[in-house]
Short mmCIF file of N, CA and C in Angstrom, two decimals:
data_model
loop_
_atom_site.label_atom_id
_atom_site.label_comp_id
_atom_site.label_asym_id
_atom_site.label_seq_id
_atom_site.Cartn_x
_atom_site.Cartn_y
_atom_site.Cartn_z
N PHE W 218 2.80 11.70 -18.66
CA PHE W 218 2.20 10.99 -17.65
C PHE W 218 2.98 11.39 -16.22
N TYR W 219 4.38 11.06 -16.40
CA TYR W 219 5.05 11.33 -15.31
C TYR W 219 5.27 12.78 -14.67
N ASP W 220 5.10 13.79 -15.45
CA ASP W 220 5.14 15.24 -14.95
C ASP W 220 3.89 15.54 -14.35
N THR W 221 2.71 15.14 -15.17
CA THR W 221 1.27 15.55 -14.92
C THR W 221 1.06 14.98 -13.39
N SER W 222 1.51 13.64 -13.25
CA SER W 222 1.02 12.87 -12.25
C SER W 222 1.89 13.33 -11.00
N LYS W 223 3.03 13.79 -11.07
CA LYS W 223 3.86 14.37 -9.94
C LYS W 223 3.36 15.57 -9.59
N GLN W 224 2.75 16.57 -10.48
CA GLN W 224 2.13 17.97 -10.10
C GLN W 224 0.80 17.74 -9.52
N THR W 225 -0.08 16.77 -9.72
CA THR W 225 -1.26 16.32 -9.16
C THR W 225 -0.87 15.89 -7.84
N LEU W 226 -0.05 14.98 -7.47
CA LEU W 226 0.29 14.64 -6.31
C LEU W 226 0.86 15.65 -5.33
N GLY W 227 1.67 16.51 -5.79
CA GLY W 227 1.96 17.72 -5.06
C GLY W 227 0.73 18.50 -4.55
N ALA W 228 0.07 19.09 -5.56
CA ALA W 228 -0.94 19.66 -5.46
C ALA W 228 -1.88 19.10 -4.34
N LEU W 229 -2.25 17.77 -4.73
CA LEU W 229 -3.21 17.36 -3.52
C LEU W 229 -2.44 17.33 -2.08
N PHE W 230 -1.13 17.12 -2.27
CA PHE W 230 -0.63 16.96 -0.61
C PHE W 230 -0.50 18.18 -0.04
N ILE W 231 -0.74 19.49 -0.72
CA ILE W 231 -0.62 20.95 -0.36
C ILE W 231 -1.80 20.99 0.05
N HIS W 232 -2.98 20.77 -0.71
CA HIS W 232 -4.14 20.93 -0.24
C HIS W 232 -4.60 20.29 0.94
N PHE W 233 -4.30 19.13 1.10
CA PHE W 233 -4.51 18.40 2.48
C PHE W 233 -4.10 18.91 3.52
N CYS W 234 -2.66 19.32 3.21
CA CYS W 234 -2.03 20.24 4.46
C CYS W 234 -2.68 21.48 4.89
N ASN W 235 -3.32 21.77 3.89
CA ASN W 235 -3.78 23.18 3.98
C ASN W 235 -5.29 22.87 4.88
N VAL W 236 -5.91 21.97 4.71
CA VAL W 236 -7.16 21.51 5.27
C VAL W 236 -6.70 21.08 6.64
N PHE W 237 -5.99 20.37 6.80
CA PHE W 237 -5.46 19.76 8.08
C PHE W 237 -4.96 21.16 8.83
N LEU W 238 -4.27 21.93 8.51
CA LEU W 238 -3.88 23.04 9.39
C LEU W 238 -4.75 23.87 9.83
N SER W 239 -5.54 24.31 8.79
CA SER W 239 -6.65 25.25 8.99
C SER W 239 -7.82 24.81 10.03
N SER W 240 -8.01 23.45 10.07
CA SER W 240 -9.08 22.90 10.88
C SER W 240 -8.42 22.71 12.32
N HIS W 241 -7.14 22.66 12.63
CA HIS W 241 -6.40 22.45 13.90
C HIS W 241 -5.73 23.87 14.35
N THR W 242 -5.82 24.74 13.74
CA THR W 242 -5.41 26.22 14.27
C THR W 242 -6.34 27.38 14.11
N GLU W 243 -6.11 28.45 14.71
CA GLU W 243 -6.84 29.47 14.99
C GLU W 243 -6.55 30.52 13.89
N GLU W 244 -5.53 30.43 13.13
CA GLU W 244 -4.97 31.13 12.04
C GLU W 244 -6.20 31.02 10.89
N ASP W 245 -6.09 32.43 9.70
CA ASP W 245 -6.72 32.27 8.87
C ASP W 245 -6.44 31.28 8.02
N PRO W 246 -7.35 30.77 7.10
CA PRO W 246 -6.91 29.84 6.17
C PRO W 246 -6.40 30.53 5.17
N CYS W 247 -6.71 31.28 4.74
CA CYS W 247 -6.15 32.16 3.48
C CYS W 247 -4.63 32.46 3.67
N PHE W 248 -4.33 32.67 5.06
CA PHE W 248 -3.04 33.10 5.38
C PHE W 248 -1.97 31.85 5.20
N LEU W 249 -2.65 30.59 5.76
CA LEU W 249 -1.78 29.57 5.92
C LEU W 249 -1.72 29.12 4.46
N TYR W 250 -2.88 29.00 3.58
CA TYR W 250 -2.41 28.79 2.14
C TYR W 250 -1.25 29.54 1.45
N LEU W 251 -1.53 30.92 1.76
CA LEU W 251 -0.21 31.86 1.27
C LEU W 251 1.00 31.23 1.61
N LEU W 252 0.88 30.99 2.85
CA LEU W 252 2.46 30.67 3.75
C LEU W 252 2.93 29.36 2.95
N ASN W 253 2.15 28.49 2.90
CA ASN W 253 2.61 26.87 2.14
C ASN W 253 2.66 27.19 0.82
N PHE W 254 1.88 28.42 0.17
CA PHE W 254 2.54 28.38 -1.29
C PHE W 254 3.81 29.03 -1.30
N ILE W 255 3.92 29.99 -0.53
CA ILE W 255 5.25 30.57 -0.62
C ILE W 255 6.55 29.75 -0.25
N LEU W 256 6.27 28.78 0.65
CA LEU W 256 7.03 27.71 1.04
C LEU W 256 7.52 26.89 0.13
N ASP W 257 6.71 26.69 -0.73
CA ASP W 257 6.65 25.44 -1.76
C ASP W 257 7.32 26.03 -2.80
N THR W 258 7.24 27.48 -3.17
CA THR W 258 7.85 28.02 -4.47
C THR W 258 9.15 28.24 -4.28
N THR W 259 9.55 28.32 -2.72
CA THR W 259 10.88 28.83 -2.48
C THR W 259 11.72 27.76 -2.24
N LEU W 260 11.58 27.25 -0.96
CA LEU W 260 12.20 26.08 -0.03
C LEU W 260 11.79 24.90 -0.87
N GLY W 261 10.65 24.40 -1.26
CA GLY W 261 10.11 23.31 -1.98
C GLY W 261 10.94 23.30 -3.38
N MET W 262 10.98 24.29 -4.00
CA MET W 262 11.92 24.35 -5.48
C MET W 262 13.46 24.04 -5.34
N LEU W 263 13.87 24.64 -4.13
CA LEU W 263 15.37 24.35 -3.50
C LEU W 263 15.62 22.80 -3.21
N LEU W 264 14.67 22.36 -2.62
CA LEU W 264 14.86 20.98 -2.28
C LEU W 264 14.65 20.03 -3.44
N ILE W 265 13.79 20.34 -4.44
CA ILE W 265 13.57 19.73 -5.63
C ILE W 265 14.78 19.73 -6.76
N TRP W 266 15.43 20.90 -6.71
CA TRP W 266 16.42 21.14 -7.42
C TRP W 266 17.83 20.31 -6.87
N LEU W 267 17.98 20.30 -5.51
CA LEU W 267 19.02 19.48 -4.90
C LEU W 267 18.86 17.93 -5.15
N GLY W 268 17.52 17.68 -4.99
CA GLY W 268 17.05 16.33 -5.33
C GLY W 268 17.49 15.71 -6.53
N VAL W 269 17.07 16.63 -7.81
CA VAL W 269 17.40 16.13 -8.81
C VAL W 269 18.99 16.19 -9.31
N LYS W 270 19.73 17.19 -8.54
CA LYS W 270 21.14 16.97 -8.89
C LYS W 270 21.64 15.79 -8.31
N VAL W 271 21.65 15.42 -6.98
CA VAL W 271 21.90 14.34 -6.49
C VAL W 271 21.51 13.00 -7.07
N VAL W 272 20.36 13.03 -7.56
CA VAL W 272 19.89 11.70 -8.27
C VAL W 272 20.63 11.42 -9.78
N SER W 273 20.84 13.03 -10.32
CA SER W 273 21.41 12.85 -11.52
C SER W 273 23.09 12.36 -11.68
N ARG W 274 23.59 12.64 -10.49
CA ARG W 274 25.01 12.30 -10.17
C ARG W 274 24.86 10.76 -10.04
N ILE W 275 24.27 10.29 -9.24
CA ILE W 275 23.92 8.66 -9.05
C ILE W 275 23.66 8.17 -10.05
N VAL W 276 22.85 8.66 -11.11
CA VAL W 276 22.48 8.07 -12.49
C VAL W 276 23.69 8.08 -13.41
N GLN W 277 24.55 9.03 -13.35
CA GLN W 277 25.46 8.88 -14.11
C GLN W 277 26.70 8.13 -13.73
N ARG W 278 27.05 8.00 -12.28
CA ARG W 278 27.89 7.13 -11.95
C ARG W 278 27.53 5.50 -12.16
N LYS W 279 26.34 5.27 -11.86
CA LYS W 279 25.89 3.99 -11.83
C LYS W 279 25.71 3.61 -13.59
N LYS W 280 25.67 4.42 -14.19
CA LYS W 280 25.32 4.43 -15.80
C LYS W 280 23.95 3.88 -16.07
N TYR W 281 22.94 4.34 -15.33
CA TYR W 281 21.55 3.93 -15.55
C TYR W 281 21.27 4.76 -16.67
N LYS W 282 21.14 4.03 -17.87
CA LYS W 282 20.68 4.86 -18.78
C LYS W 282 18.83 5.07 -19.07
N TYR W 283 18.26 4.35 -18.41
CA TYR W 283 16.79 4.57 -18.21
C TYR W 283 16.47 5.71 -17.32
N LEU W 284 17.25 6.11 -16.43
CA LEU W 284 16.67 7.06 -15.23
C LEU W 284 17.33 8.44 -15.52
N ILE W 285 17.88 8.51 -16.73
CA ILE W 285 18.36 10.13 -17.13
C ILE W 285 17.08 11.00 -17.13
N PHE W 286 17.10 12.30 -16.46
CA PHE W 286 15.79 12.98 -16.19
C PHE W 286 15.85 13.63 -17.72
N GLY W 287 14.52 13.91 -18.30
CA GLY W 287 14.27 14.24 -19.51
C GLY W 287 14.33 13.51 -20.86
N GLU W 288 14.66 12.15 -20.52
CA GLU W 288 14.74 11.32 -21.41
C GLU W 288 13.89 10.09 -21.35
N TYR W 289 12.79 10.40 -22.01
CA TYR W 289 11.57 9.37 -21.83
C TYR W 289 11.64 8.33 -22.86
N GLY W 290 12.54 8.12 -23.49
CA GLY W 290 12.59 6.87 -24.71
C GLY W 290 11.98 7.43 -25.88
#
């Protein structure tokens, strides 16, 4: 549930960003979608990776055993 809900919320956010941008600019909506997709799969993945690393270190230092990534009990 955690993984699929995260993917669903991310896809909805990108979709509404695309709809908003395409209605407020003169650009081709397909180009804006491609641009958002490329940014999401490059810069977005880098930010997610950095976020996971930071949170993992905090969890290790604070010894929160229920917040370890990939451990769902």
